[in-house]
Amino acid sequence: EERVQINEMRIRMVKTLRERYGDAFLGGVNDMPLSREIAPDLIMPAEYTERKRYLKLVHSCDICIGSMGLFESIGWKTGEYVAAAKAIVNEEMHFTVTGDFAEGKNYLSFRTAEECLEAVRALAEDPERLYAMKLANERYYQDYLRPDVLVKNTLDIVDKALEKKI
């Protein structure tokens, strides 16, 4: 049931954004048997979904849109968008992340396809806000997600836990 809801939301988002932005919107669904069955018109060409080309495409965009993963997890693409210092519109997050990652500063959230469209519009029509979000995500990546910092922060947590046991 959860997978069905996730797929339905993604399909509504893509259709809504394509209707509003036409060719200026790059997005769709992967080519899989289920996609061919329920949304064949939304399947992205393989040239966009191959890993290296996908990442190149992400780097060419200012605004990236993330959706929820299984068990209401934060979708894995959200971390890629932060690492690429993009403005992010993301389905409502149900978990907190370390540091000062915050709605309104690092991302705009949505619960419906219409709210997603409104968040994209808000960023697209406000270049200063869009730029500030990109800078905030670049800073967040440097402070929390860069691989060496991630390891250091993890070791700091382990050290603190061990100190409490001593």
PDB file of C-alpha atoms in Angstrom:
ATOM      1  CA  GLU A   1       0.000   0.000   0.000  1.00  0.00           C
ATOM      2  CA  GLU A   2       2.814   2.433   0.849  1.00  0.00           C
ATOM      3  CA  ARG A   3       4.536   1.830  -2.496  1.00  0.00           C
ATOM      4  CA  VAL A   4       1.264   2.510  -4.295  1.00  0.00           C
ATOM      5  CA  GLN A   5       0.851   5.821  -2.423  1.00  0.00           C
ATOM      6  CA  ILE A   6       4.465   6.830  -3.134  1.00  0.00           C
ATOM      7  CA  ASN A   7       4.056   6.055  -6.844  1.00  0.00           C
ATOM      8  CA  GLU A   8       0.725   7.881  -7.057  1.00  0.00           C
ATOM      9  CA  MET A   9       2.221  10.984  -5.409  1.00  0.00           C
ATOM     10  CA  ARG A  10       5.231  10.977  -7.737  1.00  0.00           C
ATOM     11  CA  ILE A  11       2.982  10.626 -10.777  1.00  0.00           C
ATOM     12  CA  ARG A  12       0.751  13.523  -9.626  1.00  0.00           C
ATOM     13  CA  MET A  13       3.831  15.684  -8.996  1.00  0.00           C
ATOM     14  CA  VAL A  14       5.335  15.005 -12.418  1.00  0.00           C
ATOM     15  CA  LYS A  15       2.043  15.609 -14.221  1.00  0.00           C
ATOM     16  CA  THR A  16       1.397  18.843 -12.321  1.00  0.00           C
ATOM     17  CA  LEU A  17       4.898  20.197 -12.911  1.00  0.00           C
ATOM     18  CA  ARG A  18       4.886  19.216 -16.593  1.00  0.00           C
ATOM     19  CA  GLU A  19       1.533  20.946 -17.067  1.00  0.00           C
ATOM     20  CA  ARG A  20       2.829  24.168 -15.500  1.00  0.00           C
ATOM     21  CA  TYR A  21       6.419  24.268 -16.739  1.00  0.00           C
ATOM     22  CA  GLY A  22       6.357  22.206 -19.938  1.00  0.00           C
ATOM     23  CA  ASP A  23       9.833  21.552 -21.328  1.00  0.00           C
ATOM     24  CA  ALA A  24      11.435  23.690 -18.603  1.00  0.00           C
ATOM     25  CA  PHE A  25      10.652  20.855 -16.164  1.00  0.00           C
ATOM     26  CA  LEU A  26      12.907  17.807 -16.352  1.00  0.00           C
ATOM     27  CA  GLY A  27      11.418  14.903 -14.494  1.00  0.00           C
ATOM     28  CA  GLY A  28       9.555  11.671 -14.774  1.00  0.00           C
ATOM     29  CA  VAL A  29       9.631   8.054 -13.682  1.00  0.00           C
ATOM     30  CA  ASN A  30      12.095   5.237 -14.345  1.00  0.00           C
ATOM     31  CA  ASP A  31      11.332   2.708 -17.044  1.00  0.00           C
ATOM     32  CA  MET A  32      10.063  -0.338 -15.154  1.00  0.00           C
ATOM     33  CA  PRO A  33       7.185  -2.753 -15.769  1.00  0.00           C
ATOM     34  CA  LEU A  34       4.958  -0.897 -13.282  1.00  0.00           C
ATOM     35  CA  SER A  35       5.774   2.471 -14.895  1.00  0.00           C
ATOM     36  CA  ARG A  36       4.943   1.084 -18.343  1.00  0.00           C
ATOM     37  CA  GLU A  37       1.614  -0.075 -16.932  1.00  0.00           C
ATOM     38  CA  ILE A  38       0.464   3.003 -14.974  1.00  0.00           C
ATOM     39  CA  ALA A  39       2.396   5.985 -16.413  1.00  0.00           C
ATOM     40  CA  PRO A  40       3.989   5.191 -19.780  1.00  0.00           C
ATOM     41  CA  ASP A  41       3.791   8.841 -20.830  1.00  0.00           C
ATOM     42  CA  LEU A  42       5.956   9.896 -17.859  1.00  0.00           C
ATOM     43  CA  ILE A  43       8.879   7.514 -18.400  1.00  0.00           C
ATOM     44  CA  MET A  44      12.190   9.329 -18.639  1.00  0.00           C
ATOM     45  CA  PRO A  45      14.501   8.332 -21.482  1.00  0.00           C
ATOM     46  CA  ALA A  46      17.408   6.133 -20.364  1.00  0.00           C
ATOM     47  CA  GLU A  47      19.827   8.928 -21.308  1.00  0.00           C
ATOM     48  CA  TYR A  48      18.560  10.877 -18.284  1.00  0.00           C
ATOM     49  CA  THR A  49      18.443   8.033 -15.778  1.00  0.00           C
ATOM     50  CA  GLU A  50      21.910   6.567 -16.310  1.00  0.00           C
ATOM     51  CA  ARG A  51      23.871   7.503 -13.147  1.00  0.00           C
ATOM     52  CA  LYS A  52      26.542   9.818 -14.614  1.00  0.00           C
ATOM     53  CA  ARG A  53      24.086  11.587 -16.893  1.00  0.00           C
ATOM     54  CA  TYR A  54      21.568  11.896 -14.076  1.00  0.00           C
ATOM     55  CA  LEU A  55      24.149  13.600 -11.839  1.00  0.00           C
ATOM     56  CA  LYS A  56      25.159  15.913 -14.683  1.00  0.00           C
ATOM     57  CA  LEU A  57      21.485  16.802 -15.114  1.00  0.00           C
ATOM     58  CA  VAL A  58      21.131  17.512 -11.378  1.00  0.00           C
ATOM     59  CA  HIS A  59      24.102  19.872 -11.532  1.00  0.00           C
ATOM     60  CA  SER A  60      22.498  21.738 -14.437  1.00  0.00           C
ATOM     61  CA  CYS A  61      19.323  22.530 -12.452  1.00  0.00           C
ATOM     62  CA  ASP A  62      18.733  25.197  -9.808  1.00  0.00           C
ATOM     63  CA  ILE A  63      15.737  23.555  -8.123  1.00  0.00           C
ATOM     64  CA  CYS A  64      15.557  19.840  -7.358  1.00  0.00           C
ATOM     65  CA  ILE A  65      12.489  17.998  -6.114  1.00  0.00           C
ATOM     66  CA  GLY A  66      12.609  15.102  -3.669  1.00  0.00           C
ATOM     67  CA  SER A  67       9.949  12.689  -2.602  1.00  0.00           C
ATOM     68  CA  MET A  68       9.478  10.425   0.373  1.00  0.00           C
ATOM     69  CA  GLY A  69      11.002   6.953   0.440  1.00  0.00           C
ATOM     70  CA  LEU A  70       9.703   3.777   2.013  1.00  0.00           C
ATOM     71  CA  PHE A  71       8.654   3.931   5.671  1.00  0.00           C
ATOM     72  CA  GLU A  72       8.381   7.731   5.360  1.00  0.00           C
ATOM     73  CA  SER A  73      12.158   7.950   4.987  1.00  0.00           C
ATOM     74  CA  ILE A  74      13.892  10.949   3.470  1.00  0.00           C
ATOM     75  CA  GLY A  75      14.520  10.062  -0.158  1.00  0.00           C
ATOM     76  CA  TRP A  76      18.152   9.288  -1.006  1.00  0.00           C
ATOM     77  CA  LYS A  77      18.191  11.962  -3.706  1.00  0.00           C
ATOM     78  CA  THR A  78      17.785  14.698  -1.094  1.00  0.00           C
ATOM     79  CA  GLY A  79      21.356  14.152   0.091  1.00  0.00           C
ATOM     80  CA  GLU A  80      22.583  14.402  -3.496  1.00  0.00           C
ATOM     81  CA  TYR A  81      20.732  17.683  -3.907  1.00  0.00           C
ATOM     82  CA  VAL A  82      22.343  19.072  -0.755  1.00  0.00           C
ATOM     83  CA  ALA A  83      25.788  17.913  -1.912  1.00  0.00           C
ATOM     84  CA  ALA A  84      25.199  19.652  -5.242  1.00  0.00           C
ATOM     85  CA  ALA A  85      24.184  22.865  -3.417  1.00  0.00           C
ATOM     86  CA  LYS A  86      20.729  23.019  -4.999  1.00  0.00           C
ATOM     87  CA  ALA A  87      17.527  24.658  -3.872  1.00  0.00           C
ATOM     88  CA  ILE A  88      15.305  21.812  -2.725  1.00  0.00           C
ATOM     89  CA  VAL A  89      11.570  21.249  -2.755  1.00  0.00           C
ATOM     90  CA  ASN A  90      10.952  18.070  -0.790  1.00  0.00           C
ATOM     91  CA  GLU A  91       7.975  16.062   0.301  1.00  0.00           C
ATOM     92  CA  GLU A  92       7.325  16.602   3.996  1.00  0.00           C
ATOM     93  CA  MET A  93      10.063  15.027   6.117  1.00  0.00           C
ATOM     94  CA  HIS A  94       9.090  12.737   8.967  1.00  0.00           C
ATOM     95  CA  PHE A  95      12.558  12.402  10.474  1.00  0.00           C
ATOM     96  CA  THR A  96      15.080  14.945  11.689  1.00  0.00           C
ATOM     97  CA  VAL A  97      18.630  15.111  10.474  1.00  0.00           C
ATOM     98  CA  THR A  98      21.720  16.212  12.299  1.00  0.00           C
ATOM     99  CA  GLY A  99      22.706  19.855  12.443  1.00  0.00           C
ATOM    100  CA  ASP A 100      20.722  22.870  11.417  1.00  0.00           C
ATOM    101  CA  PHE A 101      18.971  21.465   8.334  1.00  0.00           C
ATOM    102  CA  ALA A 102      15.650  23.293   8.395  1.00  0.00           C
ATOM    103  CA  GLU A 103      12.457  23.772   6.429  1.00  0.00           C
ATOM    104  CA  GLY A 104      12.436  27.200   4.817  1.00  0.00           C
ATOM    105  CA  LYS A 105      16.215  27.483   4.934  1.00  0.00           C
ATOM    106  CA  ASN A 106      17.475  24.297   3.263  1.00  0.00           C
ATOM    107  CA  TYR A 107      14.268  23.147   1.609  1.00  0.00           C
ATOM    108  CA  LEU A 108      10.599  23.916   1.119  1.00  0.00           C
ATOM    109  CA  SER A 109       8.230  21.104   1.992  1.00  0.00           C
ATOM    110  CA  PHE A 110       5.003  19.915   0.436  1.00  0.00           C
ATOM    111  CA  ARG A 111       2.279  17.354   1.081  1.00  0.00           C
ATOM    112  CA  THR A 112       0.419  17.537  -2.246  1.00  0.00           C
ATOM    113  CA  ALA A 113       1.334  18.001  -5.882  1.00  0.00           C
ATOM    114  CA  GLU A 114      -0.240  21.465  -5.753  1.00  0.00           C
ATOM    115  CA  GLU A 115       1.900  22.443  -2.747  1.00  0.00           C
ATOM    116  CA  CYS A 116       4.943  21.149  -4.628  1.00  0.00           C
ATOM    117  CA  LEU A 117       4.075  23.369  -7.577  1.00  0.00           C
ATOM    118  CA  GLU A 118       3.610  26.362  -5.264  1.00  0.00           C
ATOM    119  CA  ALA A 119       6.995  25.783  -3.591  1.00  0.00           C
ATOM    120  CA  VAL A 120       8.744  25.531  -6.978  1.00  0.00           C
ATOM    121  CA  ARG A 121       6.993  28.714  -8.088  1.00  0.00           C
ATOM    122  CA  ALA A 122       8.030  30.523  -4.902  1.00  0.00           C
ATOM    123  CA  LEU A 123      11.696  29.720  -5.534  1.00  0.00           C
ATOM    124  CA  ALA A 124      11.568  30.316  -9.283  1.00  0.00           C
ATOM    125  CA  GLU A 125      10.055  33.769  -8.763  1.00  0.00           C
ATOM    126  CA  ASP A 126      12.464  34.798  -5.991  1.00  0.00           C
ATOM    127  CA  PRO A 127      16.090  34.518  -7.193  1.00  0.00           C
ATOM    128  CA  GLU A 128      17.461  35.834  -3.881  1.00  0.00           C
ATOM    129  CA  ARG A 129      15.617  33.169  -1.888  1.00  0.00           C
ATOM    130  CA  LEU A 130      16.718  30.506  -4.347  1.00  0.00           C
ATOM    131  CA  TYR A 131      20.351  31.625  -4.092  1.00  0.00           C
ATOM    132  CA  ALA A 132      20.207  31.778  -0.277  1.00  0.00           C
ATOM    133  CA  MET A 133      18.901  28.200  -0.169  1.00  0.00           C
ATOM    134  CA  LYS A 134      21.660  27.011  -2.475  1.00  0.00           C
ATOM    135  CA  LEU A 135      24.237  28.669  -0.211  1.00  0.00           C
ATOM    136  CA  ALA A 136      22.646  27.159   2.902  1.00  0.00           C
ATOM    137  CA  ASN A 137      22.843  23.693   1.350  1.00  0.00           C
ATOM    138  CA  GLU A 138      26.448  24.191   0.317  1.00  0.00           C
ATOM    139  CA  ARG A 139      27.247  25.206   3.914  1.00  0.00           C
ATOM    140  CA  TYR A 140      25.296  22.263   5.333  1.00  0.00           C
ATOM    141  CA  TYR A 141      27.207  19.866   3.086  1.00  0.00           C
ATOM    142  CA  GLN A 142      30.545  21.329   4.212  1.00  0.00           C
ATOM    143  CA  ASP A 143      29.565  21.179   7.887  1.00  0.00           C
ATOM    144  CA  TYR A 144      27.743  17.827   8.049  1.00  0.00           C
ATOM    145  CA  LEU A 145      27.779  15.686   4.887  1.00  0.00           C
ATOM    146  CA  ARG A 146      31.272  15.925   3.477  1.00  0.00           C
ATOM    147  CA  PRO A 147      32.681  12.395   3.934  1.00  0.00           C
ATOM    148  CA  ASP A 148      35.547  13.358   6.264  1.00  0.00           C
ATOM    149  CA  VAL A 149      33.226  15.476   8.413  1.00  0.00           C
ATOM    150  CA  LEU A 150      30.630  12.697   8.519  1.00  0.00           C
ATOM    151  CA  VAL A 151      33.240  10.264   9.853  1.00  0.00           C
ATOM    152  CA  LYS A 152      34.512  12.820  12.388  1.00  0.00           C
ATOM    153  CA  ASN A 153      31.009  13.630  13.629  1.00  0.00           C
ATOM    154  CA  THR A 154      30.223   9.917  13.958  1.00  0.00           C
ATOM    155  CA  LEU A 155      33.407   9.299  15.942  1.00  0.00           C
ATOM    156  CA  ASP A 156      32.570  12.261  18.192  1.00  0.00           C
ATOM    157  CA  ILE A 157      29.183  10.682  18.948  1.00  0.00           C
ATOM    158  CA  VAL A 158      30.827   7.344  19.750  1.00  0.00           C
ATOM    159  CA  ASP A 159      33.381   9.081  21.995  1.00  0.00           C
ATOM    160  CA  LYS A 160      30.623  10.852  23.914  1.00  0.00           C
ATOM    161  CA  ALA A 161      28.695   7.603  24.344  1.00  0.00           C
ATOM    162  CA  LEU A 162      31.799   5.852  25.637  1.00  0.00           C
ATOM    163  CA  GLU A 163      32.539   8.689  28.083  1.00  0.00           C
ATOM    164  CA  LYS A 164      29.073   8.242  29.614  1.00  0.00           C
ATOM    165  CA  LYS A 165      29.738   4.533  30.197  1.00  0.00           C
ATOM    166  CA  ILE A 166      33.031   5.177  31.982  1.00  0.00           C
TER     167      ILE A 166
END
